[in-house]
Amino acid sequence: MEKLNENGFQLSVKLSEPTLVAPAEETKKGMYFLSNLDQNIAVIVRTVYCFKTPEKGNEKAVEVIKNALKKVLVHYYPLAGRLSISSEGKLIVDCTGEGALFVEAGANCSMEEIGDITKPDPGTLGKLVYDIPGAKHILQMPPLVAQVTKFKCGGFALGLCMNHCMFDGIGAMEFVNSWGEVARGLPLSIPPILDRSILKARNPPKIEHLHQEFADIKDKSSTNSLYEDEMVYRSFCFDPEKLKQLKMKAMEDGALESCTTFEVLSAFVWIARTKALKMLPDQETKLLFSVDGRAKFNPPLPKGYCGNGIVLTNSVCQAGELTDKPFSYAVRLIQDAIKMVTDSYMRSAIDYFEVTRARPSLACTLLITTWSRLSFHTTDFGWGEPVLSGPVSLPEKEVILFLSHGQERRNINVLLGLPAPVMKIFQDLMQI
């Protein structure tokens, strides 16, 4: 388990016995419905927040965070339940009220010694998030697991392990920020709307769109065999100047009226990854990314809706077109994928899952996850905003993550893992 990180440092964490933290008051029991948008992405997401302030040590950190958890679980009671399978064969929450799993831990070093947590490093950061011994699948894991690790310098880390079926990024951020508000004795600024039945499938279901996000592409280029090499994780920083250059490159042939940072950055990394994996010109390649549907539903989802309000959209083209056509071509594909997301498309995606139970296929696919618009950095339990926050690892090898950081959070860090020889090519292609 011990693993050296890049600067040769070894993090050792001593764990106390895990305890269950139940809601402070009696909460509603029974089965809690999860929508088809929740079913689709039941992956485990691990995040770490590091806090440190000169005025205040970490002596009370465990007590404050644990007490606030008891209170916030009253509002978010399904998190104190357990995942189960319904009679329809879908995920559902059994609201037992038994509680979230909580672990107290101590580290052998100061927080600074763990290095740059903005880059996923499962070897080091994984020790700050509790893994349930012997849990082989998500039904054996509580929806929320929290670990508070105290460092010798007076700082502490909160490591969270949550199932994506409970929240998307916006919902998770609202939950963690509510937990922080309770810790500071404040009322919740965004009380959660727990009812997910507003996203029930229609009866009878109506599939009105072509849902290529589920299409299984044939790997003619044998890209999968490349992944037998050792995986290397890197982060690439795009500052406002670089992002401006990408936008100028997208606009230079006059094919586009406008473009956003997300569109140009996604196009740029999609092209670079396709080239680095040496896909054959006639190889189909797919880009998947989620769009926040909260405002696009008709009527819009209420503020505080705590389930997944994101829907996956996609773009599919041949690798040769992507790499040979002007940059504006790839940007336009992404713009079209965003435009495709309407109320009718999202309802159709919900119904598609109802009929087929299909999961999105990641064959010859790049899945981009954007955390750059999420304000996880505003979470405050009474020790100020986190000095650092970030994911422990990337959920799948096909995932690239966009995170914002730096002055006014205007830089975007692009995080990804690729087989070592492929990363070497990708790295060279990142020069603008």
XYZ file of C-alpha atoms in Angstrom:
432
model
C 0.000 0.000 0.000
C 2.863 2.409 0.750
C 3.787 4.325 -2.350
C 6.326 7.036 -2.993
C 5.026 10.114 -4.714
C 7.055 12.079 -7.256
C 9.247 13.826 -4.719
C 10.080 10.510 -3.047
C 7.841 11.228 -0.037
C 5.825 8.465 1.581
C 2.558 9.346 3.303
C 1.636 7.189 6.255
C -1.830 7.583 7.780
C -3.031 5.982 11.015
C -6.765 5.258 11.033
C -9.062 4.965 14.012
C -12.015 2.559 14.020
C -14.770 3.725 11.582
C -18.054 4.834 13.191
C -21.526 5.462 11.819
C -22.879 9.013 11.995
C -26.672 8.957 11.955
C -28.908 12.023 11.440
C -29.394 14.090 14.629
C -33.188 13.639 14.466
C -35.567 10.916 13.350
C -35.823 10.984 9.534
C -38.167 9.540 6.937
C -37.802 5.782 6.339
C -38.691 3.765 3.252
C -37.529 3.515 -0.350
C -36.188 6.628 -2.081
C -36.491 6.863 -5.877
C -33.424 7.546 -8.046
C -34.060 8.817 -11.587
C -32.658 7.290 -14.771
C -30.113 10.132 -14.902
C -28.862 8.899 -11.498
C -28.787 5.245 -12.632
C -26.510 6.008 -15.524
C -23.440 7.139 -13.612
C -23.237 5.110 -10.420
C -19.465 5.543 -10.134
C -17.593 6.339 -6.942
C -16.145 9.853 -6.757
C -13.347 10.547 -4.264
C -12.387 14.108 -3.409
C -10.031 15.714 -0.894
C -10.262 19.179 0.701
C -7.303 20.525 2.693
C -7.847 23.219 5.345
C -5.351 25.235 7.339
C -5.460 28.547 9.086
C -2.799 30.150 11.348
C -5.403 31.319 13.903
C -6.902 27.922 14.506
C -5.344 24.466 14.916
C -7.007 21.185 14.057
C -7.862 20.010 17.615
C -11.609 20.562 17.129
C -11.803 19.612 13.433
C -13.167 16.098 13.965
C -15.761 17.140 16.517
C -17.017 20.122 14.462
C -17.254 18.208 11.173
C -18.847 15.148 12.780
C -21.477 17.175 14.686
C -22.307 19.184 11.571
C -22.660 15.949 9.601
C -25.307 14.674 12.062
C -27.296 17.886 11.532
C -26.906 18.176 7.753
C -27.993 14.530 7.314
C -31.408 15.530 8.667
C -31.848 17.622 5.487
C -30.089 15.058 3.279
C -31.453 11.908 4.944
C -31.097 9.556 1.891
C -27.308 9.820 2.399
C -27.772 8.039 5.731
C -29.466 5.122 3.954
C -28.090 2.244 1.894
C -28.171 1.526 -1.826
C -30.336 -1.373 -2.877
C -31.871 -2.844 -6.049
C -35.585 -2.277 -6.691
C -38.043 -4.862 -8.013
C -37.450 -3.290 -11.465
C -33.742 -4.065 -11.183
C -32.744 -0.426 -10.668
C -30.755 1.339 -7.967
C -32.866 2.706 -5.141
C -32.010 4.025 -1.666
C -33.340 2.223 1.371
C -33.636 5.078 3.880
C -32.623 3.131 6.974
C -31.157 6.138 8.805
C -28.148 4.050 9.859
C -25.793 6.836 8.873
C -22.709 7.825 6.932
C -19.393 6.137 7.664
C -16.909 8.411 9.455
C -13.221 7.831 10.127
C -10.716 9.876 12.109
C -7.068 9.655 11.054
C -3.629 11.126 11.748
C -0.811 11.694 9.249
C 2.932 11.462 9.901
C 3.735 14.811 8.273
C 2.715 18.379 7.527
C 0.171 19.071 4.802
C 2.748 20.751 2.537
C 4.704 17.491 2.290
C 1.978 15.676 0.371
C 2.757 17.827 -2.673
C 0.437 19.050 -5.412
C -3.054 17.687 -4.807
C -4.405 19.380 -7.924
C -3.019 16.395 -9.854
C -4.687 13.051 -9.164
C -2.216 10.833 -7.334
C -4.155 7.790 -6.094
C -1.078 6.446 -4.259
C -0.846 9.402 -1.882
C -4.291 11.021 -1.943
C -6.049 7.663 -1.730
C -4.849 7.402 1.880
C -6.884 10.510 2.745
C -10.142 8.843 1.667
C -11.340 5.737 3.488
C -11.790 2.576 1.446
C -14.060 -0.031 2.967
C -12.041 -3.251 3.263
C -13.536 -6.042 1.180
C -16.218 -3.874 -0.502
C -16.378 -5.265 -4.022
C -19.292 -3.276 -5.429
C -21.326 -0.172 -4.685
C -24.097 -1.972 -2.783
C -21.529 -2.781 -0.086
C -20.604 0.881 0.355
C -22.604 3.564 2.153
C -23.517 6.467 -0.172
C -21.252 8.744 1.901
C -17.926 7.923 3.552
C -15.935 10.736 5.231
C -12.394 10.719 6.633
C -10.851 13.594 8.582
C -7.040 13.389 8.635
C -5.106 15.661 10.976
C -1.605 16.764 9.950
C 1.255 17.675 12.275
C 1.234 21.282 11.047
C -2.263 22.017 12.407
C -3.955 21.535 9.060
C -6.448 18.781 8.221
C -7.954 17.108 5.179
C -11.532 16.035 4.602
C -11.617 13.070 2.222
C -15.017 12.165 0.800
C -16.128 9.084 -1.029
C -19.576 9.558 -2.596
C -21.597 7.692 -5.158
C -22.392 9.755 -8.269
C -25.932 8.318 -8.268
C -26.623 10.527 -5.222
C -25.361 13.795 -6.735
C -23.840 15.341 -9.799
C -21.107 17.959 -9.303
C -23.536 20.800 -8.583
C -25.561 18.712 -6.110
C -22.408 17.464 -4.362
C -21.066 21.005 -4.111
C -24.339 22.258 -2.603
C -24.278 19.378 -0.091
C -20.664 19.982 1.024
C -21.259 23.743 1.216
C -24.444 23.126 3.306
C -22.412 20.886 5.631
C -19.944 23.766 6.034
C -22.779 26.232 6.744
C -24.144 23.973 9.506
C -20.628 23.704 10.989
C -20.530 27.518 11.185
C -24.004 27.693 12.758
C -25.638 29.165 9.657
C -28.946 28.220 8.020
C -28.723 26.408 4.662
C -28.508 28.936 1.833
C -29.803 26.298 -0.626
C -32.097 23.786 1.121
C -32.158 20.524 -0.885
C -35.141 19.525 -3.025
C -35.093 15.757 -2.557
C -37.987 14.659 -4.780
C -36.501 13.093 -7.914
C -39.787 11.815 -9.331
C -39.975 14.976 -11.495
C -37.491 13.134 -13.742
C -39.492 9.896 -13.963
C -39.632 8.223 -17.386
C -42.781 8.867 -19.425
C -45.444 6.182 -19.693
C -45.285 4.889 -22.368
C -41.642 5.867 -22.992
C -40.916 7.975 -26.106
C -37.483 7.735 -27.711
C -37.413 10.735 -30.044
C -33.678 11.147 -30.680
C -30.737 9.098 -31.878
C -28.731 8.424 -28.708
C -25.222 7.820 -29.977
C -23.795 8.238 -26.477
C -24.731 4.548 -26.067
C -23.224 3.433 -29.406
C -20.479 0.838 -29.087
C -17.754 1.798 -31.573
C -15.539 -0.906 -33.081
C -11.893 -0.390 -32.070
C -10.339 -0.867 -35.549
C -7.177 0.930 -34.405
C -6.538 -1.485 -31.489
C -6.189 1.483 -29.119
C -7.151 -0.783 -26.225
C -3.943 -2.793 -26.564
C -1.929 0.429 -25.959
C -3.328 0.518 -22.414
C -1.287 -2.543 -21.498
C 1.613 -0.093 -20.956
C 2.030 1.697 -17.634
C -0.393 4.584 -17.148
C 1.083 8.055 -16.621
C -0.942 10.930 -15.129
C -0.203 14.521 -16.108
C -1.797 17.918 -15.775
C -1.494 20.678 -18.378
C -2.195 24.272 -17.424
C -3.976 26.623 -19.828
C -3.771 30.252 -18.725
C -6.045 32.995 -20.154
C -3.389 33.828 -22.812
C -3.276 30.230 -24.122
C -7.073 29.993 -24.063
C -7.288 33.248 -26.037
C -4.887 31.808 -28.654
C -7.069 28.694 -28.985
C -10.152 30.876 -29.542
C -8.308 32.889 -32.207
C -7.267 29.640 -33.918
C -10.904 28.460 -33.902
C -12.137 31.735 -35.407
C -9.421 32.304 -38.014
C -11.183 30.678 -40.984
C -14.431 32.583 -40.394
C -16.519 29.385 -40.112
C -17.717 30.164 -36.552
C -19.556 33.197 -35.196
C -18.282 32.722 -31.654
C -16.832 30.066 -29.342
C -16.377 29.403 -25.622
C -13.380 28.289 -23.561
C -14.969 24.872 -22.982
C -15.606 24.338 -26.702
C -12.075 25.200 -27.870
C -10.299 23.362 -25.050
C -12.420 20.224 -25.559
C -11.760 20.289 -29.310
C -8.028 20.789 -28.748
C -7.627 17.825 -26.356
C -9.945 15.577 -28.415
C -7.784 16.135 -31.516
C -4.511 15.698 -29.570
C -5.648 12.478 -27.870
C -6.895 11.049 -31.187
C -3.487 11.770 -32.766
C -1.549 10.435 -29.757
C -3.509 7.153 -29.824
C -2.681 6.913 -33.567
C -6.267 6.183 -34.553
C -6.746 5.087 -38.172
C -8.292 7.790 -40.431
C -11.527 5.792 -40.862
C -11.761 4.948 -37.136
C -14.905 6.424 -35.606
C -14.219 8.363 -32.428
C -16.725 9.694 -29.929
C -16.610 12.622 -27.549
C -18.926 12.497 -24.537
C -19.485 15.316 -22.067
C -22.217 16.273 -19.672
C -24.405 19.322 -20.016
C -26.198 20.782 -17.007
C -29.851 20.312 -17.862
C -31.271 22.139 -14.840
C -32.240 25.256 -16.794
C -32.930 23.372 -20.040
C -35.754 21.222 -18.685
C -39.248 22.563 -19.209
C -40.127 23.591 -16.537
C -36.557 24.070 -15.223
C -35.481 21.921 -12.266
C -35.975 23.768 -8.956
C -32.971 25.424 -7.288
C -31.500 22.927 -4.837
C -32.607 19.861 -6.855
C -30.181 17.415 -5.353
C -30.092 14.545 -7.870
C -28.262 14.341 -11.177
C -29.462 17.141 -13.430
C -26.792 16.503 -16.038
C -27.244 14.662 -19.268
C -24.535 13.224 -21.525
C -24.314 14.576 -25.031
C -22.037 13.337 -27.769
C -20.306 13.932 -31.017
C -19.114 11.135 -33.314
C -16.844 11.537 -36.336
C -13.998 9.805 -38.156
C -10.534 10.311 -36.679
C -9.184 11.461 -40.063
C -11.787 14.246 -40.306
C -11.009 15.381 -36.793
C -7.247 15.551 -37.310
C -7.140 16.863 -40.921
C -9.954 19.391 -41.103
C -9.538 22.954 -39.761
C -9.711 23.385 -35.971
C -13.088 25.130 -36.383
C -14.586 21.805 -37.590
C -14.029 20.090 -34.209
C -15.263 23.173 -32.323
C -18.457 23.206 -34.446
C -19.078 19.511 -33.653
C -18.967 20.367 -29.945
C -21.267 23.367 -30.400
C -23.775 21.140 -32.218
C -23.599 18.573 -29.388
C -24.431 21.313 -26.854
C -27.325 22.634 -28.997
C -28.753 19.113 -29.197
C -29.538 19.182 -25.447
C -33.152 20.340 -25.161
C -36.006 19.249 -22.900
C -37.122 16.776 -25.581
C -33.598 15.287 -25.922
C -33.196 14.861 -22.144
C -36.643 13.280 -21.703
C -35.823 10.976 -24.612
C -32.521 9.968 -22.921
C -34.422 9.170 -19.691
C -36.894 7.024 -21.668
C -34.096 5.369 -23.675
C -32.592 4.059 -20.431
C -36.052 2.931 -19.257
C -36.440 0.759 -22.375
C -32.870 -0.473 -22.956
C -31.109 -0.174 -19.527
C -28.028 0.665 -21.619
C -24.981 2.353 -20.124
C -22.995 4.821 -22.261
C -20.228 2.959 -24.098
C -16.641 4.215 -23.696
C -15.133 2.290 -26.649
C -12.953 4.671 -28.756
C -14.384 7.467 -26.646
C -13.128 10.492 -24.769
C -15.277 11.566 -21.806
C -14.632 15.117 -20.618
C -15.722 16.066 -17.106
C -15.719 19.753 -16.221
C -15.218 20.821 -12.638
C -13.967 24.234 -13.656
C -17.398 25.775 -13.086
C -17.953 24.167 -9.683
C -17.154 26.227 -6.594
C -15.799 23.439 -4.366
C -13.146 25.930 -3.313
C -15.771 27.970 -1.404
C -16.502 25.219 1.169
C -15.914 26.543 4.685
C -16.282 24.564 7.942
C -14.943 27.437 10.056
C -11.296 27.182 8.954
C -11.729 29.349 5.868
C -11.813 28.117 2.304
C -9.754 25.029 1.418
C -6.113 25.764 0.616
C -6.420 22.930 -1.898
C -9.179 20.717 -3.200
C -9.310 18.123 -5.918
C -10.141 14.612 -7.059
C -8.165 11.590 -5.868
C -8.210 9.797 -9.204
C -9.937 9.728 -12.562
C -12.856 7.267 -12.598
C -12.040 5.659 -15.991
C -9.059 5.655 -18.370
C -11.190 7.474 -20.989
C -11.831 10.466 -18.701
C -10.178 13.881 -18.926
C -10.930 16.388 -16.189
C -10.986 20.206 -16.465
C -10.311 22.004 -13.155
C -9.990 25.738 -12.580
C -7.224 27.179 -10.422
C -4.845 30.125 -10.002
C -5.605 33.846 -9.710
C -9.391 34.349 -9.811
C -9.495 30.707 -10.971
C -9.003 31.781 -14.578
C -6.472 29.059 -15.415
C -7.737 25.642 -16.408
C -5.842 22.492 -15.518
C -6.414 19.577 -17.880
C -5.837 16.270 -16.073
C -5.579 12.905 -17.758
C -3.947 9.500 -17.731
C -2.482 7.822 -20.816
C -0.104 4.920 -21.455
C 3.500 6.249 -21.166
C 4.407 6.186 -24.925
C 1.056 7.808 -25.831
C 1.499 10.512 -23.162
C 4.872 11.426 -24.705
C 3.151 12.261 -28.027
C 0.201 13.983 -26.298
C 2.572 16.180 -24.288
C 4.248 17.502 -27.458
C 0.842 18.242 -28.976
C -0.103 20.420 -25.988
C 2.255 23.175 -27.193
C 0.193 25.964 -28.719
